[in-house]
Coordinates of C-alpha atoms in Angstrom, one line a residue:
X1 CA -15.8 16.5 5.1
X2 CA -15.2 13.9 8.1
X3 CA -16.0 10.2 6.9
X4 CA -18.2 9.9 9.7
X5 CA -20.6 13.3 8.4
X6 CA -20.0 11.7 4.9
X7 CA -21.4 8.2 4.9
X8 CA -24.4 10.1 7.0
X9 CA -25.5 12.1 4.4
X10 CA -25.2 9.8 1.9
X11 CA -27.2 7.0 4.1
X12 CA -29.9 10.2 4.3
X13 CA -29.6 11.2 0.5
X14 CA -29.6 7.9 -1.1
X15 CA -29.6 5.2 1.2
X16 CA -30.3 2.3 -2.0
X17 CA -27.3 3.3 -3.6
X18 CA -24.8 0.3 -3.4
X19 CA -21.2 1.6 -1.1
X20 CA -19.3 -2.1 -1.0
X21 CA -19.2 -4.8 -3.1
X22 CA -17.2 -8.4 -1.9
X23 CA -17.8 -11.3 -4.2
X24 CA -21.3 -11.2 -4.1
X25 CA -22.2 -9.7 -0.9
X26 CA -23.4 -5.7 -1.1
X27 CA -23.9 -2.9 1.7
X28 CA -25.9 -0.4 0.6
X29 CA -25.3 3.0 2.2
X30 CA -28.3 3.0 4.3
X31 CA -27.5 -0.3 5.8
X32 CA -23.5 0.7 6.1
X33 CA -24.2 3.4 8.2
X34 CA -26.8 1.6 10.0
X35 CA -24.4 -1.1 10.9
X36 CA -21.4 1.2 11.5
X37 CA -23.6 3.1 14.5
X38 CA -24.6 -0.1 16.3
X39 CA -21.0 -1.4 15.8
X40 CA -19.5 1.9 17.2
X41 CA -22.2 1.5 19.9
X42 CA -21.3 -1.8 20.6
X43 CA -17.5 -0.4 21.2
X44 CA -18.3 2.0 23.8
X45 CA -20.7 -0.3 25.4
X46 CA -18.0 -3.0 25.6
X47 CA -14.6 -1.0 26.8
X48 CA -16.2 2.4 28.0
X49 CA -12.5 3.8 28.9
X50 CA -9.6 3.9 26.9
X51 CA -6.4 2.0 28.7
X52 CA -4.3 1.5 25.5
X53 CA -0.9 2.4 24.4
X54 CA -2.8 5.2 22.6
X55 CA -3.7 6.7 26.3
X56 CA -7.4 7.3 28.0
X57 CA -8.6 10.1 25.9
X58 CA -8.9 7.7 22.9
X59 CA -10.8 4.0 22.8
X60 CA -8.3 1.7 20.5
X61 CA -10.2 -1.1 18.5
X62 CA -7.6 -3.4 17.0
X63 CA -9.2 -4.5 13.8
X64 CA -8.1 -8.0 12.9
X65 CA -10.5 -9.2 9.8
X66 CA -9.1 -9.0 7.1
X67 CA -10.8 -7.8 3.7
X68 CA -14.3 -8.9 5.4
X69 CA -18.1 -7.8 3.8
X70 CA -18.4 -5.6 7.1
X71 CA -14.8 -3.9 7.3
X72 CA -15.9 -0.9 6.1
X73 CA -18.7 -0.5 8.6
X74 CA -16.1 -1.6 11.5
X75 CA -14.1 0.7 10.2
X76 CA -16.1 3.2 10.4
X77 CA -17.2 2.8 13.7
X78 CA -13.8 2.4 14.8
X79 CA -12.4 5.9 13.3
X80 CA -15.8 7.6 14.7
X81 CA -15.8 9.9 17.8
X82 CA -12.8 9.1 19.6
X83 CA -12.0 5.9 19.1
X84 CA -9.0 4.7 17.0
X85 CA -8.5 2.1 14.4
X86 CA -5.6 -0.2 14.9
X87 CA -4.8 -2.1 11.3
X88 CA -3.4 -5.8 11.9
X89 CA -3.0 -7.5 9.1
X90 CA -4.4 -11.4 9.7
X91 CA -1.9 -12.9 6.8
X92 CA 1.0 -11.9 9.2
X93 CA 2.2 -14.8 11.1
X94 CA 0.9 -15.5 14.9
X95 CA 3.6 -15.1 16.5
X96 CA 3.9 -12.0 15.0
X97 CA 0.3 -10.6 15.2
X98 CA 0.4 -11.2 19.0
X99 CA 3.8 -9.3 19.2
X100 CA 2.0 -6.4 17.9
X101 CA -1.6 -6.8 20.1
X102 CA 0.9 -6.4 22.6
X103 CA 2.1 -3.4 21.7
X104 CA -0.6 -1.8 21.0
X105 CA -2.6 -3.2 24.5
X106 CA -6.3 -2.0 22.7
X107 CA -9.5 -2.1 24.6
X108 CA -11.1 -4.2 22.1
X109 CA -9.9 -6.6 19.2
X110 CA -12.6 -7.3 16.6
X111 CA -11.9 -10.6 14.2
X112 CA -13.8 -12.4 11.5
X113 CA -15.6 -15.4 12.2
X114 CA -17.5 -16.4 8.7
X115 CA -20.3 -13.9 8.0
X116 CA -20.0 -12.1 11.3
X117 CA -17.3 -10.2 13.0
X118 CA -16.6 -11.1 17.0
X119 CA -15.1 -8.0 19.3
X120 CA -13.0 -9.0 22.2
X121 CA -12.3 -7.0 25.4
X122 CA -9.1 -8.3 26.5
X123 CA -9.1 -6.8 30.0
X124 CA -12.4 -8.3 30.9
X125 CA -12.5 -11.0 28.5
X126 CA -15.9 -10.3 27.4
X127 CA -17.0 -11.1 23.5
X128 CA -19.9 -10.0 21.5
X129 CA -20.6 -11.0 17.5
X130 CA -21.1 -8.0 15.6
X131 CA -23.8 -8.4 12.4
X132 CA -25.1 -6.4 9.5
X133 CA -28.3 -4.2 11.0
X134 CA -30.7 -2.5 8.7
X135 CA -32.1 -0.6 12.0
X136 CA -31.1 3.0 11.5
X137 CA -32.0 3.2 15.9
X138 CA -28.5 3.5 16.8
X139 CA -26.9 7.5 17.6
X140 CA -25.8 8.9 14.4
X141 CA -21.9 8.5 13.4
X142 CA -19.8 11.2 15.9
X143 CA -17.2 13.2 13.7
X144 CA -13.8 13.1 15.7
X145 CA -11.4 16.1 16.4
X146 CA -8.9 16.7 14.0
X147 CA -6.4 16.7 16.2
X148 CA -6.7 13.2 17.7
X149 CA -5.5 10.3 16.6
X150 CA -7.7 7.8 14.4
X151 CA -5.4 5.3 13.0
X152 CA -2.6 3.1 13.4
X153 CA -1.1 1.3 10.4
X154 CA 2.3 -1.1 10.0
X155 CA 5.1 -0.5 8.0
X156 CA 5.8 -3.6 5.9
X157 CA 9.1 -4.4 8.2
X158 CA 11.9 -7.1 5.9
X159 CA 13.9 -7.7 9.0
X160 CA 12.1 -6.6 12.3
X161 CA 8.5 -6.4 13.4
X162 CA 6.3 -4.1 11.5
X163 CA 6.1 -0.4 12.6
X164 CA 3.0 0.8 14.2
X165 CA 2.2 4.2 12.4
X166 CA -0.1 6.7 13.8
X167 CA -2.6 9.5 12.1
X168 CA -4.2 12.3 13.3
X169 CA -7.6 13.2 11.8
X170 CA -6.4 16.1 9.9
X171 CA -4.0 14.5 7.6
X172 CA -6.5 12.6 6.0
X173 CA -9.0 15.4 5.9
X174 CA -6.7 17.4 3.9
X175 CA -5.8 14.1 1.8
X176 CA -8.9 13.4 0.9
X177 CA -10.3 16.8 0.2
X178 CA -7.4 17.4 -1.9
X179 CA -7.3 14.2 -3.9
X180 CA -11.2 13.6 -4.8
X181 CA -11.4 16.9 -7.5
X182 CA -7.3 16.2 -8.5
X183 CA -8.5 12.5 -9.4
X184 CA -11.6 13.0 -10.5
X185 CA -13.6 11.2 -7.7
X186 CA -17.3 11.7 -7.3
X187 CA -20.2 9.7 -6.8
X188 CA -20.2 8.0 -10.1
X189 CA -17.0 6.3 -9.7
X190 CA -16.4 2.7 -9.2
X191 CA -13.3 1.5 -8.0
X192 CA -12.3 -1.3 -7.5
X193 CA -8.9 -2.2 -5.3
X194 CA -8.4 -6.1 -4.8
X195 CA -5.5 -5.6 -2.2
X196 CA -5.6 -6.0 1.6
X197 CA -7.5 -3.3 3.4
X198 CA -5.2 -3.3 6.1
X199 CA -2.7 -1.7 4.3
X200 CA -2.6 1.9 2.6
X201 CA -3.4 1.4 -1.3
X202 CA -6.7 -0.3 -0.6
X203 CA -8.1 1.1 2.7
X204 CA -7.2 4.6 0.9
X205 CA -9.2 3.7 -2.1
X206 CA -12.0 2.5 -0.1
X207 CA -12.2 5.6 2.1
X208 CA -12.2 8.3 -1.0
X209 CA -14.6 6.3 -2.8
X210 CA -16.8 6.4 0.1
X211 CA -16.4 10.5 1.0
X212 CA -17.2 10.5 -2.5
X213 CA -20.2 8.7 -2.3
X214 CA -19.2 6.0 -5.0
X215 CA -19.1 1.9 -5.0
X216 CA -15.9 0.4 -3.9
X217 CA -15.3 -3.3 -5.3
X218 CA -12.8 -5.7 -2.7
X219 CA -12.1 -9.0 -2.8
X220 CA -11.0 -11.5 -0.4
X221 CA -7.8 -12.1 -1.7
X222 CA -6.4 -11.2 -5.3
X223 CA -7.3 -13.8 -7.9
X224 CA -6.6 -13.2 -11.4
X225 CA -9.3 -15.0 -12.9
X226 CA -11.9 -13.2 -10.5
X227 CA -10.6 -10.0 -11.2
X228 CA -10.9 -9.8 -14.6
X229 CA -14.7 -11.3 -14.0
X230 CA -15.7 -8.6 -11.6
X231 CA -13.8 -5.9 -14.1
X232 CA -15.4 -7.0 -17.0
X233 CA -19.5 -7.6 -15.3
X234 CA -19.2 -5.3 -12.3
X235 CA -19.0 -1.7 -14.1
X236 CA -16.0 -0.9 -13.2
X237 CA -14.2 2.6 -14.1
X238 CA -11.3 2.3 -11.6
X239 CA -8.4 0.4 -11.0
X240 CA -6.2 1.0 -7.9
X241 CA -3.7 -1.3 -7.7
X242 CA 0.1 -2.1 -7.1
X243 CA 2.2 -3.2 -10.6
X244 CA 2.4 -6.5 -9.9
X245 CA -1.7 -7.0 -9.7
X246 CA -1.8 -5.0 -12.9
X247 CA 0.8 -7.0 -15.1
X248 CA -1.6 -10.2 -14.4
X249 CA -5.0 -8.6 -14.9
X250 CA -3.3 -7.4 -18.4
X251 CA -4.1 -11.0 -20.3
X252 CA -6.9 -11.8 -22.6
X253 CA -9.2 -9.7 -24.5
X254 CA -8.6 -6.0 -24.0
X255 CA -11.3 -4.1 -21.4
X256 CA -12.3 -0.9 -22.8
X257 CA -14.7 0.1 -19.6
X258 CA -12.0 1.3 -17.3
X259 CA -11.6 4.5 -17.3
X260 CA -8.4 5.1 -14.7
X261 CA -5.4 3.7 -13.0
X262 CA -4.0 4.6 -9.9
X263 CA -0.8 2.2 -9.1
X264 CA 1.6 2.6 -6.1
X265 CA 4.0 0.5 -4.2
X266 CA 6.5 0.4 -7.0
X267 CA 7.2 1.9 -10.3
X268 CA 5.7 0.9 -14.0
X269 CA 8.1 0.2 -16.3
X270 CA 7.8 1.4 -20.2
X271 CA 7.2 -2.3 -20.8
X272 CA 4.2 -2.2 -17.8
X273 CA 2.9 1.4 -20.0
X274 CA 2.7 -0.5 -23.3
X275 CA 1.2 -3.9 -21.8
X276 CA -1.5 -1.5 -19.5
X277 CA -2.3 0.8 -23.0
X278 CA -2.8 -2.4 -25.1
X279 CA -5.1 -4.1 -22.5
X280 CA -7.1 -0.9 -20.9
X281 CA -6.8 1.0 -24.1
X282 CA -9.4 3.9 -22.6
X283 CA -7.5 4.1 -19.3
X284 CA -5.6 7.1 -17.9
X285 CA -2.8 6.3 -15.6
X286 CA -1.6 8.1 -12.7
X287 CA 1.6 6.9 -10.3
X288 CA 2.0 8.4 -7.1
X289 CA 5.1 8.1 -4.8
X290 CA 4.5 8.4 -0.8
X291 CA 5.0 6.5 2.0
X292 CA 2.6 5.3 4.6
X293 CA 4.8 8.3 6.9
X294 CA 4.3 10.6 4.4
X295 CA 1.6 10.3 2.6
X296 CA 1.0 11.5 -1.0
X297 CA 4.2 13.2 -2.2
X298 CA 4.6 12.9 -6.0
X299 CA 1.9 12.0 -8.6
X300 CA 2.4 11.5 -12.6
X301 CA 0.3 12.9 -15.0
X302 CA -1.4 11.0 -17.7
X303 CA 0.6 10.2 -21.0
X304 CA 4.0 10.9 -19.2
X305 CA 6.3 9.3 -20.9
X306 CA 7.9 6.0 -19.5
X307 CA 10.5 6.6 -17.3
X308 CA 12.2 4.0 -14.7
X309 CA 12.8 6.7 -12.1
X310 CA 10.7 9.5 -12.7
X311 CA 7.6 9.5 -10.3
X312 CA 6.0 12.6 -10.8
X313 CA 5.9 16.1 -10.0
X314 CA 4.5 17.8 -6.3
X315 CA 1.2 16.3 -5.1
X316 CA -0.7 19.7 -4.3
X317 CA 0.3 21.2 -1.4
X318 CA 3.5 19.5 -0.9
X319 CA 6.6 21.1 -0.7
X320 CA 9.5 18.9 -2.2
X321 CA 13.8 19.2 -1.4
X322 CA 17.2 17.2 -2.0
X323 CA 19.2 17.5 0.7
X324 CA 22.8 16.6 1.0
X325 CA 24.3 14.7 4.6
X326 CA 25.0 18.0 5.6
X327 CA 21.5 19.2 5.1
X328 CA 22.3 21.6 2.1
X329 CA 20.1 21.9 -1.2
X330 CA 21.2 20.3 -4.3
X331 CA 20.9 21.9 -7.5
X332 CA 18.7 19.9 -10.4
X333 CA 19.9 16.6 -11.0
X334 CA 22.2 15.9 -8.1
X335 CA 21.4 12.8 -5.8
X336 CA 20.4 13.1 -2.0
X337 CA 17.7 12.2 0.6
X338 CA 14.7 13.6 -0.1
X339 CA 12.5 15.6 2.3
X340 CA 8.9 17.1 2.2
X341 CA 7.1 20.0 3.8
X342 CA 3.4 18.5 3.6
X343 CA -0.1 18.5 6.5
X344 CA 0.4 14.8 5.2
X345 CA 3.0 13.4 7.3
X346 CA 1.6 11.2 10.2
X347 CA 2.2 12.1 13.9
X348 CA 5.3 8.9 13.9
X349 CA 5.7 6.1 15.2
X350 CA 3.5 4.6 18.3
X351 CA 6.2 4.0 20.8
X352 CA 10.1 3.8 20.8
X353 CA 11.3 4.3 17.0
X354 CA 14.0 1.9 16.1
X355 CA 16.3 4.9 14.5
X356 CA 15.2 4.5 11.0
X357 CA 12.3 5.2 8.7
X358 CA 10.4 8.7 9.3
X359 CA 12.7 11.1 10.7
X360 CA 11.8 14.8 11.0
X361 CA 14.2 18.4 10.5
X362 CA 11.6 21.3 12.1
X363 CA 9.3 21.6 9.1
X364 CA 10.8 18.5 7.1
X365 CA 10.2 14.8 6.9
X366 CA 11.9 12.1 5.3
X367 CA 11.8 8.3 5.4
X368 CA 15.4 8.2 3.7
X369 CA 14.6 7.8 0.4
X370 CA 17.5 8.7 -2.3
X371 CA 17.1 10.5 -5.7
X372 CA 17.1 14.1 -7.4
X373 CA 14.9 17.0 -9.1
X374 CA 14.9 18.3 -12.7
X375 CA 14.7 21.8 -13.1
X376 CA 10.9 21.6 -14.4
X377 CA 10.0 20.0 -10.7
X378 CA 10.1 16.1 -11.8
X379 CA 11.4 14.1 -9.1
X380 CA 13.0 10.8 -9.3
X381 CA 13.2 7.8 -7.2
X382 CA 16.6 6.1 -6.5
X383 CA 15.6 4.1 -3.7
X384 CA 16.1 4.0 0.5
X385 CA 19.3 5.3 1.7
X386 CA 19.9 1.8 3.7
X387 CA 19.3 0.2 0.6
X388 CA 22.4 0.7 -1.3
X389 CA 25.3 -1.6 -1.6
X390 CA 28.5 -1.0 -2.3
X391 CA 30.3 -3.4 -4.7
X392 CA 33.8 -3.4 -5.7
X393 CA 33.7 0.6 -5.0
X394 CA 30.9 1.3 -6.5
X395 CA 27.6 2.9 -5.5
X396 CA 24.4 0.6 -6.4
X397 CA 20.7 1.1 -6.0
X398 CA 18.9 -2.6 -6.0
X399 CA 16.0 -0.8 -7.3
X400 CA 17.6 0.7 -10.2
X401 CA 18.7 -3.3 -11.6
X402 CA 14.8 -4.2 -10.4
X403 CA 13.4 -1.2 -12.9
X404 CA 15.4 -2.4 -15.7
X405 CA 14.8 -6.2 -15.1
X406 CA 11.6 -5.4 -15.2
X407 CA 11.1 -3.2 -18.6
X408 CA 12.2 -6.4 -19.9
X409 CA 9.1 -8.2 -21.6
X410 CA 10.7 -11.9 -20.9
X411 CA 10.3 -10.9 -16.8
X412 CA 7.1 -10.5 -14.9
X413 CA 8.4 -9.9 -11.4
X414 CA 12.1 -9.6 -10.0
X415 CA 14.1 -9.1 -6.5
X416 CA 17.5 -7.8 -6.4
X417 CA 19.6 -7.4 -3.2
X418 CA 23.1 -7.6 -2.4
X419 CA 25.3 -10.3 -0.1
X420 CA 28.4 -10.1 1.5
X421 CA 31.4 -11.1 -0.6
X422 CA 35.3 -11.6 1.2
X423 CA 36.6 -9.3 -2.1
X424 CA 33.9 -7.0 -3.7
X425 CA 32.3 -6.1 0.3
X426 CA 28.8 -6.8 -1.5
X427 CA 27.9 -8.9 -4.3
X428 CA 24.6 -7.9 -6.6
X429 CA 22.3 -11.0 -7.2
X430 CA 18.7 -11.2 -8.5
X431 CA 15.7 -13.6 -8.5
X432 CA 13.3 -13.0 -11.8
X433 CA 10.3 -14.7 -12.1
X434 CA 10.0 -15.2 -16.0
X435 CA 6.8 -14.4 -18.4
X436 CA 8.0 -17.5 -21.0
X437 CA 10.3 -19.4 -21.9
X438 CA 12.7 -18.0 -24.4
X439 CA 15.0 -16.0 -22.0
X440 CA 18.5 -17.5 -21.4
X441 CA 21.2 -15.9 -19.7
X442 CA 23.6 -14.6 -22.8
X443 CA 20.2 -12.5 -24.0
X444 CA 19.1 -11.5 -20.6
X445 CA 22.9 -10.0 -19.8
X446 CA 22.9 -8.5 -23.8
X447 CA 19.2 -6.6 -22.7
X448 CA 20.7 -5.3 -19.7
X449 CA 24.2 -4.2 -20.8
X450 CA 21.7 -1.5 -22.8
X451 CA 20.3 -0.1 -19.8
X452 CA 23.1 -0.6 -16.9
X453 CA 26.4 -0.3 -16.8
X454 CA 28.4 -3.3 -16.1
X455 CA 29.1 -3.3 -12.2
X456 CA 25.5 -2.9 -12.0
X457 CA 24.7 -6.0 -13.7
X458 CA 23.6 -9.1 -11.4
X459 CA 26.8 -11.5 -10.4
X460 CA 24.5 -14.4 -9.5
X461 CA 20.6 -14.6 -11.0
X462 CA 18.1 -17.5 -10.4
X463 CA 14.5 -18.4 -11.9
X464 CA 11.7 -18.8 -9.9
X465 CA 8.8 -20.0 -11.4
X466 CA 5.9 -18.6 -9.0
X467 CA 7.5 -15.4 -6.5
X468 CA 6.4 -15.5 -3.8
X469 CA 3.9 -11.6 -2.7
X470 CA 2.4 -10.5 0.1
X471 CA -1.1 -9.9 0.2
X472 CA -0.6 -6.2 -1.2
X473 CA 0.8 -7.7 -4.1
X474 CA 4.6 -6.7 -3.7
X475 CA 7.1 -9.2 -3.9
X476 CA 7.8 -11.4 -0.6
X477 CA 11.6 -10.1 0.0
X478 CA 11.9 -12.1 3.2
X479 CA 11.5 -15.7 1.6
X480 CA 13.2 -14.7 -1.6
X481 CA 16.8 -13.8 0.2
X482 CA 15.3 -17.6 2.6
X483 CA 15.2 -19.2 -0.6
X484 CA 18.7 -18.3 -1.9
X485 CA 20.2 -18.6 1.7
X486 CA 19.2 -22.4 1.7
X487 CA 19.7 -22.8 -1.8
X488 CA 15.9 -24.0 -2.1
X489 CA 14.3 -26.4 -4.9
X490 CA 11.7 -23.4 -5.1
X491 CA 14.6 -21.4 -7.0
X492 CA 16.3 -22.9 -10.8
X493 CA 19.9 -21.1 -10.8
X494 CA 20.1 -19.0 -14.3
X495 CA 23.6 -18.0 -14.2

């Protein structure tokens, strides 16, 4: 069912029943569907034609507000009819935030201002604030046509501008209808995703929790200390949550209330399962692999055992290949790009593409990523084909090094990435933040020299107390490679 029919019947059926939680501050169904129509109201009211980069079929509201007590009613009425939701994340810098409103030229840009939400028409420079309404007087919600486009998210870009991504309706109709009976999602479940809901994870969560009828828990921004709080008092049942959110909520008493995982964004290590089955002893976990072009393409199954490549077998209704650079199958266990045959994969990229990322082969997609099958169907992740250095002759995956610096105990989060060097082409180094303080560099290369073999082991490796993450959660690559380019006090060289 459309989001928009959704939240509808549920307003009608039981409008009391809490939808969105944000530290302290509830919408009830009743009164986020109420809202939602006057906001969406408010839209066409305010840019009546569409004049964006998205055409004139199609109003574009740029939604600016970060993980706000009314997002989920702006973006509802932002995703409604035909108008389309543009995701800008506020964390990004200005500079580059106003790079991408230009891009994207929307008819309106909505931004937080305290407890209210102000839209913007940039053409005629008119400005309305937009506020919670309990009056259910508004036109209900309009369902959109599954073949139009409904939202634009950015790729989280290391070098260059994020990439805006477009969807058409239907992908996420067939998502969501797919994903709510394979994970179990119905009106009883609480979730709870503390990342930024302008990016996949969380806005995701929020949206099947909401088709589903359930509570969704946010938060501003991702505290551990108010984390654990709202887990432990909130009834929570579900987490949904990157690894590197999960390794800090996994401290103090154990939480025997939550009931599933869902983590993305990067893989758990064996270390990660044990830590995660010690502190959310009741908890089933679930991985998934996709990309924001993609979609879901691999999923784990509960009580798989640890693994720091394996990611799952097919998502259902996705069709899975290696291919090699001339575009023929692999057998089982031979390295190449991966591709999918999926209704996930968005329309592409809004504008001129760049060359890399999503690229499609008739009924196949990729975004480059390397790694192989097993016979049984189990795929595994070697990382992005632009992503691999080569280092005295030899073939090296950062990610790889990153998995097993990470199954150590001693390390909590890690970046590994290559440099140029006159005699080896690339040299391998790595920043590790550590858990403690009983990790020095003979036992560190000893742990590794179990796991890797020894051209894949780091050349250079610094400590750094407090790495730097985004607001999903993922380490900040970016300042990282800063920091060891200016040799910054931030970083404590190890070896």
């Amino acid at each position: 069912m459309p989001l928009a029919g959704a939240l509808e019947r549920h307003a009608a059926q039981h409008p009391e029943n809490p939808a969105f939680h944000l530290e302290g501050r509830v919408l009830s169904y009743a009164t986020l569907v109420a809202t939602a129509r006057h906001l969406h109201a408010t839209f066409a009211g305010l840019a009546p034609s569409g004049r964006s980069a998205i055409g004139p079929e199609n109003r574009l509201v740029a939604l600016v507000t970060g993980n706000h007590a009314l997002f989920p009613a702006a973006f509802a009425a932002a995703t409604a009819g035909n108008t389309c939701a543009a995701l800008i994340d506020p964390h990004l810098p200005e500079a580059v935030r106003q790079r991408l409103l230009e891009k994207l030229d929307p008819d309106l840009i909505v931004i937080a201002e305290g407890a209210e939400l102000l839209a913007h028409n940039p053409q005629s420079g008119a400005t309305l604030v937009l506020a919670e309404s309990a009056a259910a007087d508004a036109p209900p919600l309009p369902e959109g046509r599954d073949e139009d486009p409904f939202l634009i998210v950015f790729t989280s870009g290391t070098t260059a501008d994020p990439k805006p991504i477009i969807r058409d309706r239907r992908s996420w109709r067939i998502s969501l209808a797919t994903g709510a009976p394979f994970f179990g999602l119905d009106a009883t479940t609480s979730t709870y995703a503390p990342g930024p809901l302008a990016h996949g994870l969380a806005l995701y969560a929020m949206t099947e929790t909401l088709l589903a009828g359930g509570a969704f828990h946010s938060a501003r921004h991702f505290d551990v200390a108010q984390a654990l709080e709202t887990i432990r008092n909130a009834d929570i049942h579900r987490l949904v949550l990157v690894p590197t959110m999960l390794r800090r909520l996994c401290e103090g008493a154990p939480v025997d209330t939550i009931a599933a995982i869902t983590v993305a964004g990067a893989k758990l290590t064996a270390a990660d399962q044990a830590l995660c089955a010690a502190h959310f002893p009741n908890a089933a976990v679930r991985e998934y692999y996709g990309a924001s072009e993609l979609g879901f393409v691999t999923v784990t199954t509960p009580g798989d055992p640890a693994s720091s490549t394996a990611v799952g077998t097919f998502f259902p209704g996705v069709q899975i290949c290696v291919l090699d650079k001339d575009g023929k199958a692999l057998a089982a266990g031979e390295t190449g790009t991966i591709f999918v045959e999926s209704p996930l994969v968005a329309t592409g990229y809004l504008g001129a593409g760049d060359g890399a990322g999503l690229a499609r082969f008739g009924a196949l997609a990729t975004v480059g990523d390397l790694g192989f099958l097993e016979a049984d169907g189990t795929l595994h992740l070697l990382g992005r084909a632009g992503g691999m250095i080569l280092s005295g002759g030899n073939n090296i995956y950062p990610s790889e090094v990153e998995a097993a610096l990470l199954g150590l105990p001693e390390i909590r989060a890690a970046h590994v990435f290559g440099v140029e060097h006159a005699d080896l082409g690339s040299e391998l180094i790595a920043v590790i933040e550590p858990s403690g303080k009983d990790l020095t560099p003979e036992s560190l290369k000893a742990a590794l020299a179990k796991t890797l073999p020894r051209y894949k082991l780091p050349r250079r490796l610094w400590l750094c107390r407090a790495m730097p993450v985004t607001p999903s959660g993922k380490v900040e690559a970016r300042t990282v490679r800063q920091w060891v380019a200016e040799d910054s006090d931030a970083l404590e060289r190890f070896y």
